[in-house]
Coordinates of C-alpha atoms in Angstrom, one line a residue:
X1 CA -4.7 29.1 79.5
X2 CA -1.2 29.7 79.1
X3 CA -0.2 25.9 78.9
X4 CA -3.2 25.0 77.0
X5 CA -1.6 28.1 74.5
X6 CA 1.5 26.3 75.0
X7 CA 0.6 23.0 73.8
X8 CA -1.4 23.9 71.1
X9 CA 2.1 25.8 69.7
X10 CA 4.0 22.4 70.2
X11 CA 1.4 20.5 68.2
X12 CA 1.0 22.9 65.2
X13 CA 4.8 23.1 65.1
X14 CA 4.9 19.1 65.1
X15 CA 2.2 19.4 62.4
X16 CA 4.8 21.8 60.8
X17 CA 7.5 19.8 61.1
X18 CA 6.6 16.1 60.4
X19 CA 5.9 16.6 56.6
X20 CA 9.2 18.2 56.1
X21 CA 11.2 15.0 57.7
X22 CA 9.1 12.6 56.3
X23 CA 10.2 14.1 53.2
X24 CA 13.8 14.7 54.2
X25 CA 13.6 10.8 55.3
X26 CA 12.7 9.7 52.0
X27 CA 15.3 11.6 50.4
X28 CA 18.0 10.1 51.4
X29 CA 16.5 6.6 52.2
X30 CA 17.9 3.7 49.6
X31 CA 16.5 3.7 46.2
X32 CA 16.8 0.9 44.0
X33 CA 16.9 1.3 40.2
X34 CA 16.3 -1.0 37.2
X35 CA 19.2 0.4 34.3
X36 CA 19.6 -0.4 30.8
X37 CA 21.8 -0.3 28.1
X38 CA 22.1 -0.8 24.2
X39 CA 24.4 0.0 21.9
X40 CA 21.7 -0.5 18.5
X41 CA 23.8 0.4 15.7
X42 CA 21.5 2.7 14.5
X43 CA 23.1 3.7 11.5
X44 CA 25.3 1.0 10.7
X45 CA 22.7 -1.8 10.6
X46 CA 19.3 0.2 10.5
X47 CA 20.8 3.3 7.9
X48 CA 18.6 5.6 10.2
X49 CA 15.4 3.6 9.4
X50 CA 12.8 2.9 12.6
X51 CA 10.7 0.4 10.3
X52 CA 13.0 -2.8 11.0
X53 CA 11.4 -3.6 14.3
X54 CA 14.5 -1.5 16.3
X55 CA 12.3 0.6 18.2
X56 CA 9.1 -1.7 18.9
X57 CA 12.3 -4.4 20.3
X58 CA 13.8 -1.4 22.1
X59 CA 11.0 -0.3 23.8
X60 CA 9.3 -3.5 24.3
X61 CA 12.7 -4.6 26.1
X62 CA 12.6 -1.4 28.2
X63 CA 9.1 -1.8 29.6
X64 CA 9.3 -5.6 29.7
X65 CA 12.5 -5.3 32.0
X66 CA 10.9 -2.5 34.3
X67 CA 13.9 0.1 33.4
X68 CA 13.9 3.2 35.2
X69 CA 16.8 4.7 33.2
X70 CA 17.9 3.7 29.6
X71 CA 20.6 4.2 27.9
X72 CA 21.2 4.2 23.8
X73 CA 24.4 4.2 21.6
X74 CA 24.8 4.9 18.0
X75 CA 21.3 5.7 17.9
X76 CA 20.0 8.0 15.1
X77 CA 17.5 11.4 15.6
X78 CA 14.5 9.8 13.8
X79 CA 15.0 6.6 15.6
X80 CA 15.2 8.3 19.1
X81 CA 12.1 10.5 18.4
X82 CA 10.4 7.0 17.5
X83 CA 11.3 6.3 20.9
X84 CA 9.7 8.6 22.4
X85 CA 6.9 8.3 21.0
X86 CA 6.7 4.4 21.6
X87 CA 7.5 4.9 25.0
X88 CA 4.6 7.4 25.2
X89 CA 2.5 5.4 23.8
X90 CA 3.1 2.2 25.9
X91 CA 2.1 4.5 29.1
X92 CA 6.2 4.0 30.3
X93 CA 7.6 7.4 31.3
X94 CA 6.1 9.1 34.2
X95 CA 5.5 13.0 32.2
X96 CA 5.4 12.0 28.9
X97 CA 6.7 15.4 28.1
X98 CA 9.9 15.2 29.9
X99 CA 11.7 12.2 30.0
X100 CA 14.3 12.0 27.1
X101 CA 17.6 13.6 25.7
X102 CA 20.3 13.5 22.9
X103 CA 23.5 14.1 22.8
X104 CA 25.2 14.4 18.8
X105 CA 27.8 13.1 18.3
X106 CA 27.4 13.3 14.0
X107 CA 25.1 16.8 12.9
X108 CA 22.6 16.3 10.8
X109 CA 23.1 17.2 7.1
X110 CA 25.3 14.4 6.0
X111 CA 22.9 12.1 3.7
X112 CA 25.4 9.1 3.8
X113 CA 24.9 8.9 7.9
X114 CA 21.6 8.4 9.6
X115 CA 19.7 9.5 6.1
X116 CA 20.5 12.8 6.8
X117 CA 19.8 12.7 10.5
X118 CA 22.0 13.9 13.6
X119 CA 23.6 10.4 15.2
X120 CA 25.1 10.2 18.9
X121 CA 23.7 9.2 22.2
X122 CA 20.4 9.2 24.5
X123 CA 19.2 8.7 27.6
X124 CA 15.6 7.9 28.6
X125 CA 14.2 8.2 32.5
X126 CA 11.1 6.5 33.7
X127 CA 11.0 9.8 36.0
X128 CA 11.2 13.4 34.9
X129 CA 14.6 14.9 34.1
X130 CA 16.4 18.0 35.0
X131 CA 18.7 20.2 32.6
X132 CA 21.2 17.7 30.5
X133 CA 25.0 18.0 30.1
X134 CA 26.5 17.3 26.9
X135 CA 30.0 17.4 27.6
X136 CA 33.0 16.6 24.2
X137 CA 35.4 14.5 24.8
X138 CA 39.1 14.3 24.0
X139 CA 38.7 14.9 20.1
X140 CA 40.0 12.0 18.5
X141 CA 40.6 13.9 15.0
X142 CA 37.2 11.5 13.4
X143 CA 33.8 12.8 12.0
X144 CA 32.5 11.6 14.8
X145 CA 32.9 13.8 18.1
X146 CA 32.5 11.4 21.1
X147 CA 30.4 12.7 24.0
X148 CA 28.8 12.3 27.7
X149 CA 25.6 12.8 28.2
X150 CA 24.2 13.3 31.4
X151 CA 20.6 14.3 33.0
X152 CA 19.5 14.5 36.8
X153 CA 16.5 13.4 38.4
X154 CA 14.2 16.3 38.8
X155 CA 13.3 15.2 42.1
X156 CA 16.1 16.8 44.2
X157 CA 17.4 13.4 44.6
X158 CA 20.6 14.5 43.4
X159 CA 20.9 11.2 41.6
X160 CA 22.1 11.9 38.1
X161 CA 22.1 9.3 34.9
X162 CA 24.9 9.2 32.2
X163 CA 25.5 7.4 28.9
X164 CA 28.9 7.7 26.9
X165 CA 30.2 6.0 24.0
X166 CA 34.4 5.7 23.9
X167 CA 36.5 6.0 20.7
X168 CA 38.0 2.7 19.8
X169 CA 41.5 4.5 18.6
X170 CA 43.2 3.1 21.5
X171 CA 45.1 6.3 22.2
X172 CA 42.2 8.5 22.2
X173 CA 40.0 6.0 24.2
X174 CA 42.6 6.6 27.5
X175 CA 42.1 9.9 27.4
X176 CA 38.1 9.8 26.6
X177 CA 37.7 7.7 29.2
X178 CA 39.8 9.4 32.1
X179 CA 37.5 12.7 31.1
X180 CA 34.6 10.7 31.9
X181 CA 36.3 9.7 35.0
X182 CA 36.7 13.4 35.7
X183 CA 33.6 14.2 35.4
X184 CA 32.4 11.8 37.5
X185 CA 34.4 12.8 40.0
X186 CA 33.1 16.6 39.7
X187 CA 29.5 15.5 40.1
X188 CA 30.2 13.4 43.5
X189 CA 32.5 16.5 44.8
X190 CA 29.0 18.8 43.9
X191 CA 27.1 15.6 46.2
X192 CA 25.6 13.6 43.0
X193 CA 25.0 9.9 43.3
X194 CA 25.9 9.1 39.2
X195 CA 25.1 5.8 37.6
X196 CA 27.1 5.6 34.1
X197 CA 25.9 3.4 30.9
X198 CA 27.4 3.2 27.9
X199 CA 30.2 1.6 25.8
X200 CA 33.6 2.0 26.6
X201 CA 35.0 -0.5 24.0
X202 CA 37.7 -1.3 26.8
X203 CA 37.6 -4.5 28.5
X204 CA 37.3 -4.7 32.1
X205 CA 40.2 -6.2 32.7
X206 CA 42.1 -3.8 30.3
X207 CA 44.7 -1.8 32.6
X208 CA 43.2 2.1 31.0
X209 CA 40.2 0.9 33.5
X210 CA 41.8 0.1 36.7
X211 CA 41.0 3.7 37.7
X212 CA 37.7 3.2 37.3
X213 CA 37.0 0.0 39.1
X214 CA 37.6 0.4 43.2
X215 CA 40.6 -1.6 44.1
X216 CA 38.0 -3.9 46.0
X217 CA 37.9 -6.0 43.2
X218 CA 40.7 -7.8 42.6
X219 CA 40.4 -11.0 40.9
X220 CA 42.4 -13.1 38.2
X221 CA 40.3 -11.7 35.7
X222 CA 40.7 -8.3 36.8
X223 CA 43.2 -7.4 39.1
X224 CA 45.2 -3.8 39.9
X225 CA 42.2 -1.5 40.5
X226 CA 42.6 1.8 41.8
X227 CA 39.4 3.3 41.3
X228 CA 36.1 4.5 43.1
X229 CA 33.5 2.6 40.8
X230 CA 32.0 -0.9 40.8
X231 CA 30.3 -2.3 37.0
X232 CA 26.9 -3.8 37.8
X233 CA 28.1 -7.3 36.5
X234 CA 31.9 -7.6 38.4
X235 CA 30.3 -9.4 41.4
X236 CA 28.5 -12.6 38.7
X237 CA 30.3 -15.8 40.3
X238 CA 29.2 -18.2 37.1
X239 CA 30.4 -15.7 34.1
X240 CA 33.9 -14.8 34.7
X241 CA 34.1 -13.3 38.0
X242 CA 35.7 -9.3 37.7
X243 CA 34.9 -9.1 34.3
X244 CA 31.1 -10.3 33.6
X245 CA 29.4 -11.1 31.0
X246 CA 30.1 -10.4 27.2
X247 CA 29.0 -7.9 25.1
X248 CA 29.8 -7.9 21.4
X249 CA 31.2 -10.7 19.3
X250 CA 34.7 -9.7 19.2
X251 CA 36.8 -6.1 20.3
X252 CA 40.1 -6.1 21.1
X253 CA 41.9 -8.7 22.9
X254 CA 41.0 -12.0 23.8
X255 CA 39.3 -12.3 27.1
X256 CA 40.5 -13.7 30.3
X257 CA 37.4 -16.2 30.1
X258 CA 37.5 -17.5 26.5
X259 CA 34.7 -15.9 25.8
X260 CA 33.4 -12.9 23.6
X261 CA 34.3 -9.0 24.5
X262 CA 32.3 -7.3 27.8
X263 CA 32.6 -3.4 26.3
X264 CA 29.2 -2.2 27.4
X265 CA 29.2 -1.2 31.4
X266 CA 27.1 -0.1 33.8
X267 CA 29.3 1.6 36.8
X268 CA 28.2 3.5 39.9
X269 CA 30.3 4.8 43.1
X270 CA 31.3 1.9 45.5
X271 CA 30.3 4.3 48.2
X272 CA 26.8 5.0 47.3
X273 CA 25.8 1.5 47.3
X274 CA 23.5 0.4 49.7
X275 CA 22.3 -2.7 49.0
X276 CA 23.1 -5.6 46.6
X277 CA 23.7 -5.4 42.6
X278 CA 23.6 -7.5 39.7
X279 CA 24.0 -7.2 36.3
X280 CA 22.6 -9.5 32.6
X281 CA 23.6 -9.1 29.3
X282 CA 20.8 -10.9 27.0
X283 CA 20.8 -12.4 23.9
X284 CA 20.7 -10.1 20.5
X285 CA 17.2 -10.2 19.2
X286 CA 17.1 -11.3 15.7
X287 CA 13.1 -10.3 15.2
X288 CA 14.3 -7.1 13.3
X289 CA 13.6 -7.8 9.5
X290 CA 15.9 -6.4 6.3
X291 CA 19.2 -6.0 8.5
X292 CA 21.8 -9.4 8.3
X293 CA 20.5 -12.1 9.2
X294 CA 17.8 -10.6 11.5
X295 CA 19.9 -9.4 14.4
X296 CA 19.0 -6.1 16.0
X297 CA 22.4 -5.2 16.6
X298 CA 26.1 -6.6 17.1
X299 CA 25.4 -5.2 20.7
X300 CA 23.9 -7.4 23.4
X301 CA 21.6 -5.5 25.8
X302 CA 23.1 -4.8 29.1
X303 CA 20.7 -4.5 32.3
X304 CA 21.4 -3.9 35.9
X305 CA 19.6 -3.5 39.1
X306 CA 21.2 -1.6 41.8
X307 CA 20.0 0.1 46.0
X308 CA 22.1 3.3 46.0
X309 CA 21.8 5.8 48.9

């Protein structure tokens, strides 16, 4: 009787106990994620509107491509809540009450901006999202105050998505961008895997970046790194190798390639990767309709897939 007694403990405790790994197992197994990014030029081209066929384009592009994290720049309030609400409607997010954030970066209240609307940043998660941080940058004495935006997985995954959008003063843009660095850095010290979107309006081969790119890659196109980080599209062999693909039509100074500016980026920690990456930057749509000439934006869409661990 007492074995019997005995064995039955072992199995129930088993019974206890499998669950628990399983689940511990498929925590830290790699994941492989589908990211995107757009800066839309919300006010600029749209003046705040979401009847010019930005949002339908946006969130057809989002489904289409199979994003599990998106990430928007220069985007207006009324346009992001007509995100939401196309997103909810094409069945995308997972809770449909908890899968978007924004980030500021103009109040509302200023009629000549947005139509009155608040301007800044977003983020959008195929799965539901923790607490965000909205953390200012460097200020870089404009109306606009440049921020980071960042959201974790609510699964305990301690993977963790970021957008940021970097002044283009030149002086201000170093120390913008070593603040994101920073806090990058603080959220792998706390054990978060961090994938970063946004625009940077630096070139990768631009030496303010070399501490951001690990020193890995060193090619013509960009050489010196110092850094931690690898950009989705720095491993493309047929589109400038280092640098990727372009962008926007023109920022800053010519490219090692010949070819337009890369300023929109997708990085994540050389050390979390666990599995190959890639990176696409596709054509501007021009199906939008009273904007110039059609085009949804002087912003090509960036996407990336990446296996982190």
């Amino acid at each position: 009787m007492k074995l019997r007694h005995k064995i039955s403990l072992a199995g129930a405790l088993c019974a206890l106990l499998l669950p628990a790994t399983a689940a511990q197992a498929d925590t830290v197994s790699p994941k492989t994620y589908n990211v995107w990014q757009w800066n839309v030029a919300g006010h600029t081209i749209h003046d705040g509107r979401t009847d010019t066929g930005i949002v339908t384009a946006a969130a057809g592009s989002i489904v289409y491509r199979a994003a599990d994290f998106a990430s928007f720049n220069e985007l207006c309030e009324g346009q992001y809540a007509a995100l939401v609400q196309e997103l909810r409607e094409r069945g995308w997010p997972q809770d449909e009450a908890n899968f978007a954030r924004f980030a500021p970066s103009r109040p509302a209240g200023n009629p000549s901006v947005c139509q009155g609307g608040a301007f800044g940043n977003a983020i959008f998660s195929k799965r539901p999202l923790g607490g965000a941080d909205r953390i200012t940058l460097p200020d870089d004495g404009s109306a606009e105050k440049r921020n980071m935006l960042c959201a974790a997985l609510a699964d305990g995954s301690r993977t963790r998505f970021c957008t940021t959008h970097i002044t283009t003063s030149q002086d201000f843009n170093v120390a913008q961008l070593e603040a994101v660095r920073q806090q990058l850095e603080t959220y792998h010290a706390a054990g978060d895997m961090v994938l970063t979107a946004g625009d940077f309006n630096a070139q990768p081969n631009y030496g303010r970046l070399n501490s951001f790119y690990a020193a890995s890659l060193n090619t013509p196109n960009n050489p010196n790194n110092t850094g931690q980080y690898r950009e989705l599209d720095d491993n493309d062999a047929d589109n400038c190798p280092g640098y990727g693909e372009w962008t926007v039509d023109g920022s800053g100074a010519t490219p090692p390639c010949g070819t337009h500016s890369k300023i929109d980026m997708i990085f994540v920690r050389e050390s979390a990767l666990a599995g190959p990456y890639s990176a696409d930057s596709l054509a501007i749509s021009t199906t939008c309709t009273n904007v110039p000439g059609g085009a949804c934006s002087d912003h090509r869409i960036l996407t990336g897939t990446v296996t982190v661990q």
